Short mmCIF file of C-alpha atoms (C1' of nucleotides) in Angstrom, two decimals:
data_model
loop_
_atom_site.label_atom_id
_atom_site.label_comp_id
_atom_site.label_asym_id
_atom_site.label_seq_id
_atom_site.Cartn_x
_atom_site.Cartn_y
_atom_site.Cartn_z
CA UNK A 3 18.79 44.28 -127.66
CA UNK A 4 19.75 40.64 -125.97
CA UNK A 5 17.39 39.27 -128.68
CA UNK A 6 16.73 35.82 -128.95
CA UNK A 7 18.93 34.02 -131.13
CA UNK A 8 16.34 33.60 -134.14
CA UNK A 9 17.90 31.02 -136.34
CA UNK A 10 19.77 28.22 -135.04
CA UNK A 11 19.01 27.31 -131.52
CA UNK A 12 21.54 24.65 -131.86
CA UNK A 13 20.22 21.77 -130.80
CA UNK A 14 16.66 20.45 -129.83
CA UNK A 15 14.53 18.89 -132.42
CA UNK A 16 11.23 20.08 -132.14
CA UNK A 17 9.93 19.05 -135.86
CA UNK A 18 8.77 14.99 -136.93
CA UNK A 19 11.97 15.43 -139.55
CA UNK A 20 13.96 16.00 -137.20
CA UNK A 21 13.40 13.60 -134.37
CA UNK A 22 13.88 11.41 -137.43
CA UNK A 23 17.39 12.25 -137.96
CA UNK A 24 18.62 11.81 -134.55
CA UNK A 25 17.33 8.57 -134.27
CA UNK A 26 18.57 7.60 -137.48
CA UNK A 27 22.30 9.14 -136.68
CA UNK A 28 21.88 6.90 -132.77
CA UNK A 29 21.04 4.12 -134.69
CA UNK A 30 23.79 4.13 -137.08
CA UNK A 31 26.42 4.92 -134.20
CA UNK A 32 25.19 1.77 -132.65
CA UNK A 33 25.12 -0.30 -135.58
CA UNK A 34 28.84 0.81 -136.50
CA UNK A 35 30.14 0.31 -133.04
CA UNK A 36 28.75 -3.25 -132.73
CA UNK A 37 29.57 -4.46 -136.56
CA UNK A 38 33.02 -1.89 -136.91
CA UNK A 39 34.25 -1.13 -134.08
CA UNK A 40 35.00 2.19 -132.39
CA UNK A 41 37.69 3.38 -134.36
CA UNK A 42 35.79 3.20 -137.61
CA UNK A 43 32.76 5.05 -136.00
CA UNK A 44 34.10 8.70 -138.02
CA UNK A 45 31.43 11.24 -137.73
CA UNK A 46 31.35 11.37 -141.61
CA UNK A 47 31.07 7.88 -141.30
CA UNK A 48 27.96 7.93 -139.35
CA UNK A 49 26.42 10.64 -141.24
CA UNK A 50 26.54 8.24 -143.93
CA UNK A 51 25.55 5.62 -142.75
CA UNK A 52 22.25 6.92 -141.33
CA UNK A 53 21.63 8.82 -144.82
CA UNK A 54 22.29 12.41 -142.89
CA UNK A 55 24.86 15.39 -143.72
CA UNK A 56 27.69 15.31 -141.35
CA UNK A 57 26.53 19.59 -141.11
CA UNK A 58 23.02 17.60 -139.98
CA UNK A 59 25.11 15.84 -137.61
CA UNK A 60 26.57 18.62 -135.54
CA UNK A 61 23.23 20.49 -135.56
CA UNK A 62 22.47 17.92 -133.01
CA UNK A 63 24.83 16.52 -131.21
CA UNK A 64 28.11 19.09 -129.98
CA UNK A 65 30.40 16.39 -130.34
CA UNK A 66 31.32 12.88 -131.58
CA UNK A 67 31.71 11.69 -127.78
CA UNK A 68 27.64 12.66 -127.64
CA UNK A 69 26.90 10.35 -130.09
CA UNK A 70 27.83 7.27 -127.98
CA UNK A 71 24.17 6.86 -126.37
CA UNK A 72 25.53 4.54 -123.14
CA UNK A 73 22.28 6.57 -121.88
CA UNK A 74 19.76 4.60 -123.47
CA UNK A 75 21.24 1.04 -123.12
CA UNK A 76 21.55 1.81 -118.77
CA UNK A 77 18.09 3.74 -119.06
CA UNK A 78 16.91 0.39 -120.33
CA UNK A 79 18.83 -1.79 -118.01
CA UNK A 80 18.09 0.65 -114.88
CA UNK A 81 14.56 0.33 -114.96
CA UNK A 82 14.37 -3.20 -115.10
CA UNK A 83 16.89 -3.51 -112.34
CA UNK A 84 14.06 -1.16 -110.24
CA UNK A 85 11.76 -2.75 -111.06
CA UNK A 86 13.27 -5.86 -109.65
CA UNK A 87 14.02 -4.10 -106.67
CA UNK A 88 10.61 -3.16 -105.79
CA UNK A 89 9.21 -7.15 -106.83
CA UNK A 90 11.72 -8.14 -104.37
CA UNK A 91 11.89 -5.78 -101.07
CA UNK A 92 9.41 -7.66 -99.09
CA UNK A 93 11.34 -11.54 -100.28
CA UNK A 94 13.48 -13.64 -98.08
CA UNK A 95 16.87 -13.13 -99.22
CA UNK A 96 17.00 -16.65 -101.02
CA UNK A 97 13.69 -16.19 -103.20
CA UNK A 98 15.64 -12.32 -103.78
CA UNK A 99 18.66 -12.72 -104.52
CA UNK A 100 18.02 -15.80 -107.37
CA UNK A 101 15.23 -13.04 -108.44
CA UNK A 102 17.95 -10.48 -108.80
CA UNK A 103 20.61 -12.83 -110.04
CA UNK A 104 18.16 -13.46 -112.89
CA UNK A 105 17.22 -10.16 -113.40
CA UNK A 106 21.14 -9.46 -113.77
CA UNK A 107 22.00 -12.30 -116.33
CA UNK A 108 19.21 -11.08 -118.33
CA UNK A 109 19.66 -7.60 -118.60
CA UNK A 110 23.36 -8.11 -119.80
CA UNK A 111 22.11 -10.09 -122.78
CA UNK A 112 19.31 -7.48 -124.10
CA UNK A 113 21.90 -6.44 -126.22
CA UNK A 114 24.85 -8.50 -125.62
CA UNK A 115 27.02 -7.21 -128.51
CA UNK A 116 26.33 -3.60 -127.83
CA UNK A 117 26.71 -4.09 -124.14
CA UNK A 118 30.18 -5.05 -124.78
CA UNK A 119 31.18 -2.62 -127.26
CA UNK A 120 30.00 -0.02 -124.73
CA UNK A 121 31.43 -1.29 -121.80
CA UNK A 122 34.89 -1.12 -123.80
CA UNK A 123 34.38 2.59 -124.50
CA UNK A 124 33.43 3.89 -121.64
CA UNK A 125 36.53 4.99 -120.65
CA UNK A 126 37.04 6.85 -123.91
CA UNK A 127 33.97 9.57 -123.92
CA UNK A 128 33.89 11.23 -120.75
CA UNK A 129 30.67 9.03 -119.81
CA UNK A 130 32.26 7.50 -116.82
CA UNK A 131 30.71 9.41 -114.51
CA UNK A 132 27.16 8.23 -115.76
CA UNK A 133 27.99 4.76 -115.13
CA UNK A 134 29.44 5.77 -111.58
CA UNK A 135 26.03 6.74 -111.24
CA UNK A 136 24.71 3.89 -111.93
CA UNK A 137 26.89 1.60 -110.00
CA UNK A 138 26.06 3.70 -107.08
CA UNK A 139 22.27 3.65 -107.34
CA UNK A 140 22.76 -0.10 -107.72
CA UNK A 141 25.02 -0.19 -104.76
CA UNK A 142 22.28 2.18 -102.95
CA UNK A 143 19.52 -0.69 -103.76
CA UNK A 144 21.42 -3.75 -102.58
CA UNK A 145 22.21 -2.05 -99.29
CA UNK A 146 18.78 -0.90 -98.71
CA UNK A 147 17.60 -4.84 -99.44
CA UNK A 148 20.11 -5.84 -97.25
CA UNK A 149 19.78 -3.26 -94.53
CA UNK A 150 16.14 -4.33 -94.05
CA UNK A 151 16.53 -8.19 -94.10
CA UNK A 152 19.68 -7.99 -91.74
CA UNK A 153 17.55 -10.78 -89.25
CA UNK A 154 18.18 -13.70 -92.69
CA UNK A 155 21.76 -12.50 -92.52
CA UNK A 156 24.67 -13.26 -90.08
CA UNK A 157 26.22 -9.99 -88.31
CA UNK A 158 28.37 -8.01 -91.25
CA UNK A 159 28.49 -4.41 -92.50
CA UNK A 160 25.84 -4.06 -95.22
CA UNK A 161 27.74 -1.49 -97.00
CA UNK A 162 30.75 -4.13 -97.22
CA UNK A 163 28.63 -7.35 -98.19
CA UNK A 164 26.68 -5.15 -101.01
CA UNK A 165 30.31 -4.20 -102.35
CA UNK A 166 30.45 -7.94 -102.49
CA UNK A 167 27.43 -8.98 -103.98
CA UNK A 168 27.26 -6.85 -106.06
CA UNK A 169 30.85 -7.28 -107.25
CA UNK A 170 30.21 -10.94 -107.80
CA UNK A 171 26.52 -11.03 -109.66
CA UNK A 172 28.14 -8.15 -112.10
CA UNK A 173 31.16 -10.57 -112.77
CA UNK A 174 29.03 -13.79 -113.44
CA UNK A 175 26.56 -11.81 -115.59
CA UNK A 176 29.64 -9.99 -117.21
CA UNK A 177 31.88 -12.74 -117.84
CA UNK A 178 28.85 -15.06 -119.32
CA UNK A 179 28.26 -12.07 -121.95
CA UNK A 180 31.48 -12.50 -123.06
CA UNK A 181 31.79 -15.53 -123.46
CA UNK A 182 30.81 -16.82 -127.24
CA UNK A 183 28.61 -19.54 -127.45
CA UNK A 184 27.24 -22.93 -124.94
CA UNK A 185 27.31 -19.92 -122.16
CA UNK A 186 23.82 -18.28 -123.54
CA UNK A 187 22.05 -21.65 -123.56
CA UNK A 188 18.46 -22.37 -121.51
CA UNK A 189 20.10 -24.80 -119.53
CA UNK A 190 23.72 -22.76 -118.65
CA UNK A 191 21.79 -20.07 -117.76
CA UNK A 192 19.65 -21.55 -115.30
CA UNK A 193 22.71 -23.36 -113.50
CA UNK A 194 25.13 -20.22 -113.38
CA UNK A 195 21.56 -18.38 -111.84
CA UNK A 196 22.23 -21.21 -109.32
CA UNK A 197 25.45 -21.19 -108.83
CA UNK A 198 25.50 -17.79 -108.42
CA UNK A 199 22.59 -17.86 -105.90
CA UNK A 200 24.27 -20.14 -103.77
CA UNK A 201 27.24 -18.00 -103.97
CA UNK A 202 25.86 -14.91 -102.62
CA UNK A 203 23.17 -16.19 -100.43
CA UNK A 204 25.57 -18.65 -98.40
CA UNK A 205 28.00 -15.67 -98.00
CA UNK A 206 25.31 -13.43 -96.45
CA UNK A 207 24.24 -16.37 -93.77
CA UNK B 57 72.71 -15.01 -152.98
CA UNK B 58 70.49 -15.04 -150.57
CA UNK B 59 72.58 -12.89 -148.34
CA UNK B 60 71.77 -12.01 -144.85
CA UNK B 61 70.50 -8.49 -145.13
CA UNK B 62 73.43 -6.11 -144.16
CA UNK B 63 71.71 -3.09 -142.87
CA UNK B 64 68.78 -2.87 -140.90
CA UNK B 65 67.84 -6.45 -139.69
CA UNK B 66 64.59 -4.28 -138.53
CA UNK B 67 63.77 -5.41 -135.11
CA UNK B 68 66.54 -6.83 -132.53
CA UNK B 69 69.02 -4.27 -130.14
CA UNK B 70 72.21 -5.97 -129.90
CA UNK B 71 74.02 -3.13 -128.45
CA UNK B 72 73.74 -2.05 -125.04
CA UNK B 73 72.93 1.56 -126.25
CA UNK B 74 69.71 0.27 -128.19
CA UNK B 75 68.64 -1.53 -125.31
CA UNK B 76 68.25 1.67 -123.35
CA UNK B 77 66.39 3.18 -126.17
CA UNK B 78 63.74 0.33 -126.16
CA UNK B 79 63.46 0.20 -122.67
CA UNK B 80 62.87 4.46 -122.70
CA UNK B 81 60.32 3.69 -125.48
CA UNK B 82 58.37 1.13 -123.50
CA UNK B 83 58.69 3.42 -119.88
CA UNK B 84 57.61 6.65 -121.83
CA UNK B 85 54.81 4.46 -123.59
CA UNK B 86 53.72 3.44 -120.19
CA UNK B 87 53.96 6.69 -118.80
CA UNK B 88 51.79 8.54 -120.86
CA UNK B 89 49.03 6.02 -120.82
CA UNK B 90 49.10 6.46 -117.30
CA UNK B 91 49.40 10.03 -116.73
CA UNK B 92 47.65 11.20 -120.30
CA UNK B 93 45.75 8.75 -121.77
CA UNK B 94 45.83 6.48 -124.93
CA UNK B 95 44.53 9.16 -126.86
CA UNK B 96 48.16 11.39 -126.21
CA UNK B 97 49.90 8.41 -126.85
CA UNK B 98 50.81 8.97 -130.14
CA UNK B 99 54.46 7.90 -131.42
CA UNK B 100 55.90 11.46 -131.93
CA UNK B 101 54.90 12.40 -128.33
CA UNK B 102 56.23 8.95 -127.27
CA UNK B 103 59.27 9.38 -128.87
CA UNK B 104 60.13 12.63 -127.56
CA UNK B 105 59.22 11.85 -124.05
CA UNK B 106 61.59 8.76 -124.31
CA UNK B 107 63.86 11.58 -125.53
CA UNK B 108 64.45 9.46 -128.61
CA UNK B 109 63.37 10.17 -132.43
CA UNK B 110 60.33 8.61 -134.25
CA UNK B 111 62.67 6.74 -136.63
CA UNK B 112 64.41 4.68 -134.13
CA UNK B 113 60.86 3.71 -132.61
CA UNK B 114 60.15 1.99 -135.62
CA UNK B 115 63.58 0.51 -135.69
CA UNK B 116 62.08 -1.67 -132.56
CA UNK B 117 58.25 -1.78 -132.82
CA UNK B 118 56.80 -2.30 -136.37
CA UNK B 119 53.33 -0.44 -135.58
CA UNK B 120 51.90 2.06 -132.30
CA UNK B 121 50.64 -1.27 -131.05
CA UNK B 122 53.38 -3.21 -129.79
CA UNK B 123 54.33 -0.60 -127.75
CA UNK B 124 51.53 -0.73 -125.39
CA UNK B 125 53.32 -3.98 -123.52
CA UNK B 126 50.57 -5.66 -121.98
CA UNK B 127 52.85 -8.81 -121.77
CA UNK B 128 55.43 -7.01 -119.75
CA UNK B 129 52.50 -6.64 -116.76
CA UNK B 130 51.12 -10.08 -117.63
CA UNK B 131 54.04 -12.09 -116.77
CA UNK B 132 54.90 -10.24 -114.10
CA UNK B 133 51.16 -10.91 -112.52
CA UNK B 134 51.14 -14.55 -114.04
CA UNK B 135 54.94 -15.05 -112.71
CA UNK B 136 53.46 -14.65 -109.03
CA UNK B 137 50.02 -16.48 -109.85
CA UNK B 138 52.08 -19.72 -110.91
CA UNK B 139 54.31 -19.50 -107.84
CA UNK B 140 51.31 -19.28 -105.63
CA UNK B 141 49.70 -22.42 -107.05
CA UNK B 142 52.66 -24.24 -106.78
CA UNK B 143 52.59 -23.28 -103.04
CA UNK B 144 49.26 -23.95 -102.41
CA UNK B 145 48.69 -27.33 -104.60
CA UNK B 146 48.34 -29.19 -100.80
CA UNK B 147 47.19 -26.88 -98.64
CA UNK B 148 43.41 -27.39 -97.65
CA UNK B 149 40.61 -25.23 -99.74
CA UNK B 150 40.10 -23.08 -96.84
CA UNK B 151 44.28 -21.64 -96.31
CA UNK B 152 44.89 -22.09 -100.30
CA UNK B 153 41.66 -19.81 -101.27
CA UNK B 154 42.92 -17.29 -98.77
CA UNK B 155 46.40 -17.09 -100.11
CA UNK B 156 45.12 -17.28 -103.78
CA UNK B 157 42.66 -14.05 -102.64
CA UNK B 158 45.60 -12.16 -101.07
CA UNK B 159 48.16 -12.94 -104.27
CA UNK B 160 44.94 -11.63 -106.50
CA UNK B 161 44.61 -8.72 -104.94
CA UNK B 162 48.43 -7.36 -104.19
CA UNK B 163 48.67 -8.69 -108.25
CA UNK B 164 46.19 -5.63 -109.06
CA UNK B 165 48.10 -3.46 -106.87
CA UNK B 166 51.37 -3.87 -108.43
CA UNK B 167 50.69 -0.82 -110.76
CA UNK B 168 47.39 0.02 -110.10
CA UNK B 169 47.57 2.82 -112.85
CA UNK B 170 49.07 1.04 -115.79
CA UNK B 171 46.27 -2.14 -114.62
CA UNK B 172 43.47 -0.13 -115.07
CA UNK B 173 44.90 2.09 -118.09
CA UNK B 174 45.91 -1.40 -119.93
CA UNK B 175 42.66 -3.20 -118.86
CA UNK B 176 40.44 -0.19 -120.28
CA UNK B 177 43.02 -0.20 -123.83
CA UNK B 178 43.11 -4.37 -124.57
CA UNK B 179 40.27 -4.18 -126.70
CA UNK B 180 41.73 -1.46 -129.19
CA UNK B 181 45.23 -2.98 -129.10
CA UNK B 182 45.10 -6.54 -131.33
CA UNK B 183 46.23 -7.94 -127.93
CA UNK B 184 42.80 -9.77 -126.76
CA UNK B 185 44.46 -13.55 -127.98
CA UNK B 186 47.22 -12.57 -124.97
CA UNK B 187 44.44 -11.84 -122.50
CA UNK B 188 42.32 -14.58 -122.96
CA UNK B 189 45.34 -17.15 -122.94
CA UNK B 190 46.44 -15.22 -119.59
CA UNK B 191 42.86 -15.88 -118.30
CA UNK B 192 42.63 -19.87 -119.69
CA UNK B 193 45.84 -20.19 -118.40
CA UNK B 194 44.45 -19.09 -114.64
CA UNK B 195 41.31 -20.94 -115.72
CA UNK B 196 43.13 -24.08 -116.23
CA UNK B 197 45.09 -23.54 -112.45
CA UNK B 198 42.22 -23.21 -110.42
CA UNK B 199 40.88 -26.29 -112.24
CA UNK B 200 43.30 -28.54 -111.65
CA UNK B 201 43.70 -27.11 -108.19
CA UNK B 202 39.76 -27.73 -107.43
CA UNK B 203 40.20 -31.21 -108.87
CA UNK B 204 42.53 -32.76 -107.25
CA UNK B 205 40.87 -31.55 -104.09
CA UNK B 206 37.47 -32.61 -104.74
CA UNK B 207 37.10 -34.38 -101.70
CA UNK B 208 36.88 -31.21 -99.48
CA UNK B 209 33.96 -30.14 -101.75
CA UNK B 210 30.73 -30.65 -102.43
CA UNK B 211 30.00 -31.95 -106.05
CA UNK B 212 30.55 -29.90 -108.53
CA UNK B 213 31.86 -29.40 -112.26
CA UNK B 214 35.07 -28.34 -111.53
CA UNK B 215 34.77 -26.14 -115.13
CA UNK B 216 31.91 -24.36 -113.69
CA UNK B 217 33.34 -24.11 -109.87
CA UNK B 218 36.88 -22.18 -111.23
CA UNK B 219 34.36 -20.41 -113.56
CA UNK B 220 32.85 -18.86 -110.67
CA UNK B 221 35.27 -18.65 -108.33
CA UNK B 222 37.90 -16.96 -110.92
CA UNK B 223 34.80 -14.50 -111.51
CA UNK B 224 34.34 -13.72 -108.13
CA UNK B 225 38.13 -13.32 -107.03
CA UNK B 226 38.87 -11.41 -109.90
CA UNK B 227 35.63 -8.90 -109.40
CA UNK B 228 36.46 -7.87 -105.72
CA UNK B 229 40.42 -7.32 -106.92
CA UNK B 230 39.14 -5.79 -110.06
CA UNK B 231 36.68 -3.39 -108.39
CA UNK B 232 39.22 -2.98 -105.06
CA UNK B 233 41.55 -1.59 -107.87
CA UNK B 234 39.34 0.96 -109.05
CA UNK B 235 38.13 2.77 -106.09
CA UNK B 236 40.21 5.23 -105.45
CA UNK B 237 41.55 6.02 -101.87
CA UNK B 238 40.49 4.25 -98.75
CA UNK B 239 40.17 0.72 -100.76
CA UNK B 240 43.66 0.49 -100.28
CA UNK B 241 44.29 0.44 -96.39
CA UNK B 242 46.09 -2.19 -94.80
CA UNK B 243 43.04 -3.05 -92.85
CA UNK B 244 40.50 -3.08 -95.75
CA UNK B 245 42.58 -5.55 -97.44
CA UNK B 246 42.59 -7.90 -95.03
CA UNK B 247 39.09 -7.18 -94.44
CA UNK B 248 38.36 -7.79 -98.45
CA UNK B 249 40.54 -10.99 -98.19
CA UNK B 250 38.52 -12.65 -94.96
CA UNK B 251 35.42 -11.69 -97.15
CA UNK B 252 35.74 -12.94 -100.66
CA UNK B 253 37.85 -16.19 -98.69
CA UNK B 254 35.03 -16.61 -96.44
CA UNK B 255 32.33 -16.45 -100.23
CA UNK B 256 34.22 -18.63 -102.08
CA UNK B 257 34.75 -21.04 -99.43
CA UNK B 258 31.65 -21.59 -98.16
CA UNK B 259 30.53 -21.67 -101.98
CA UNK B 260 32.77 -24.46 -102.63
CA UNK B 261 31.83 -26.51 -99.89
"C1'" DA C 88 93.45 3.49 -137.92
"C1'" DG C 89 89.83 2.57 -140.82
"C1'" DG C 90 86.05 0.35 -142.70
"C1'" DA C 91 81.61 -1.75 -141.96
"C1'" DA C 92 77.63 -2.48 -139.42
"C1'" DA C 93 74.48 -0.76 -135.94
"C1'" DA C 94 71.94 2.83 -134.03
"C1'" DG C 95 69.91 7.23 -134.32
"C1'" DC C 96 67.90 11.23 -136.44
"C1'" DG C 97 63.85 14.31 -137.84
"C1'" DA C 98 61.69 16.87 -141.74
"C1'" DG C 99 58.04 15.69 -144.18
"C1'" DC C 100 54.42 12.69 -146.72
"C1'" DG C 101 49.85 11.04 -147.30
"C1'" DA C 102 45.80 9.89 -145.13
"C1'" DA C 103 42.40 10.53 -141.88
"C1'" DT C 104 39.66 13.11 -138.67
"C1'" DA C 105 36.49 16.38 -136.13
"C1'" DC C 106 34.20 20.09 -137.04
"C1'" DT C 107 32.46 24.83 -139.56
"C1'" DC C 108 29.96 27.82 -142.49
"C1'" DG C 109 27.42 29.77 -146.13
"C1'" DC C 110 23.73 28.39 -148.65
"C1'" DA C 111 19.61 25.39 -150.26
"C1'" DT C 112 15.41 23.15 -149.06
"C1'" DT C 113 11.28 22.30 -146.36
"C1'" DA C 114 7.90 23.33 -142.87
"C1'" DT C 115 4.94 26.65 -140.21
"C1'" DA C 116 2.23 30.67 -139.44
"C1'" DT C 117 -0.27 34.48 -140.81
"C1'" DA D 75 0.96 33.71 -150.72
"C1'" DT D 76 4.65 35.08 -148.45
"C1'" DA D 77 7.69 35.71 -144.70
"C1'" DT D 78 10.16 33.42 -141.21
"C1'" DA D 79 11.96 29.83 -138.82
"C1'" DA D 80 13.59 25.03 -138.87
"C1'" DT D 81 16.14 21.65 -140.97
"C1'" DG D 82 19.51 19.85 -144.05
"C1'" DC D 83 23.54 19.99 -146.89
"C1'" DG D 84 28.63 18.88 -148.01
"C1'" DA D 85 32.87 20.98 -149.77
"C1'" DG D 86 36.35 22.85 -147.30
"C1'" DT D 87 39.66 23.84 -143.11
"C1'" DA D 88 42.88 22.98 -139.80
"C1'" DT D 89 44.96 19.64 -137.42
"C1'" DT D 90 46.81 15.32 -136.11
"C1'" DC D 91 48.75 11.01 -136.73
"C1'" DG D 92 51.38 6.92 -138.15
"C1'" DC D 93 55.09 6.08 -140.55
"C1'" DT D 94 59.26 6.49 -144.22
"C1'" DC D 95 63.71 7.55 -145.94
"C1'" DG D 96 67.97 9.55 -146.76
"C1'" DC D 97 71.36 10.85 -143.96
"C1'" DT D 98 74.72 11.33 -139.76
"C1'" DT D 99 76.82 9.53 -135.65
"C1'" DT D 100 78.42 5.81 -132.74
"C1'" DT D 101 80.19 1.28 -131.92
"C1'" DC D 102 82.54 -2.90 -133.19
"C1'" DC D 103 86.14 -5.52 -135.21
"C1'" DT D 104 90.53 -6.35 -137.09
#
DNA sequence: AGGAAAAGCGAGCGAATACTCGCATTATAT
DNA sequence: ATATAATGCGAGTATTCGCTCGCTTTTCCT
């Protein structure tokens, strides 16, 4: 007895065909919830679009909420933003912080209109605590930086002035997403970088 | 012809007694956002939490939308932001950024709750147009404000100045809002306020 | 008092949705 | 070649939701 459950394992794909199908069913969710929206993303909806069986669908993913890969898009951002972190460790703050400031504005537009979408429905499948996570290891990174340059900075509690840098980078790079067109530009983007330099770096001295 | 309709004007409470029942509506619409979530929300639940039936709901709001009243909260947040830039028009950068920070901050806090619940729902409820006017309206405050101080600055586009600084102010509030207990002490406010004061300060200058 | 307008009611309609289940098709292994 | 597992299918189920409509009750006005 206690055999193994011989058909049906419910869930990994270990076949080519398979592997297809997920990505196909990822892709469409993605492509729906940028050009429709999130209340048209139906999971019959997005079986059709990716040319699957909504039975296909579930074979793979538990539940609609599943389907919403904010995974990917902060896997992607993540390891750029380490990446940058490691570049930077051994930079005076000035030369680090426009580094990072960069690195920031550019990893919100890799995907601008799927950023967005996903940052609006966060709060609606249970993924918040992912993206806690990866405030926090953010949060983790500044402090570090900060904790081991604290002779460039005036006297101030690291964990407070990452709170704050952090806090303000994330709203320029945020906000200039949003916004529609001129913002994107060569030239905008180079000032806000900056701006926003000057911002940070003439709060930590 | 062309008679006033008789019954059912469909919209207005002239009576006291219809009054109550919109302002139940609204309060139980607001309530279960808060406590439940939009998904609960729905207009039967609403209805019987406002201890009121579905039909007279739609005797006052055409559609699930205009219940969720994102304009009550707005004016009461742009109400105070107004008043504050009236105060502040001639006080020097450094006392009228302070003040502006503090007002920012205790704004967020009026209803921490229903803030974040009705920040995290604009995007589903048609209601972006109101939001982005509340935010050009701000926009167009700090502008003026920065202008007709520009001799306490450095130069700078004033556009691009209350683009940052609104970014930054509204972040720390923003974020403040979100974290759950020990954000909220007397003494971390004030500590928050001397911060983002002291950033957006020595940015302008 | 009495008639008319305003306010309120709530069962129920149609549409949509997330998800299941029994079966068909395709791949793998022997 | 054949058995077995993996993958795929999609009509159907149960539920929920937004909203309507015919009716009753309350208030207003004279």
């Amino acid at each position: 007895m206690a055999r193994k459950p011989p058909t049906k394992p419910r869930k990994n794909a270990s076949q080519a065909r398979s592997r297809a199908t997920v990505d196909a069913l990822v892709e469409a969710t993605a492509r729906i919830l940028v050009r429709e929206g999130f209340e048209k993303a139906s999971t019959n909806r997005i079986a059709e679009i990716a040319g699957v069986s909504v039975g296909s669908l579930y074979q793979y993913f538990p539940s609609k909420e599943a389907l919403v890969v904010i995974d990917r898009h902060n896997d992607e951002i993540m390891q750029i933003v380490r990446a940058a972190f490691v570049e930077v460790a051994d930079m005076p703050i000035e030369k680090a912080v426009r580094r990072l400031v960069t690195v920031a504005i550019e990893a919100h537009h890799i995907d601008p209109d799927l950023h967005r979408v996903l940052a609006e429905q966060i709060p609606r499948s249970g993924r918040l605590a992912e993206v806690e996570a990866f405030n926090h290891e953010v949060d983790g990174l500044v402090r570090a930086y900060l904790e081991s340059h604290r002779k460039e900075m005036r006297k101030i509690d690291p964990g407070l002035a990452a709170f704050m840098c952090v806090s303000a980078i994330e709203a320029v790079a945020h906000n200039t997403v949003l916004n529609p067109a001129e913002m994107l530009s060569e030239k905008m983007v180079r000032t806000l970088v900056d701006e926003t330099t000057r911002m940070v770096v003439g709060y930590l001295r």
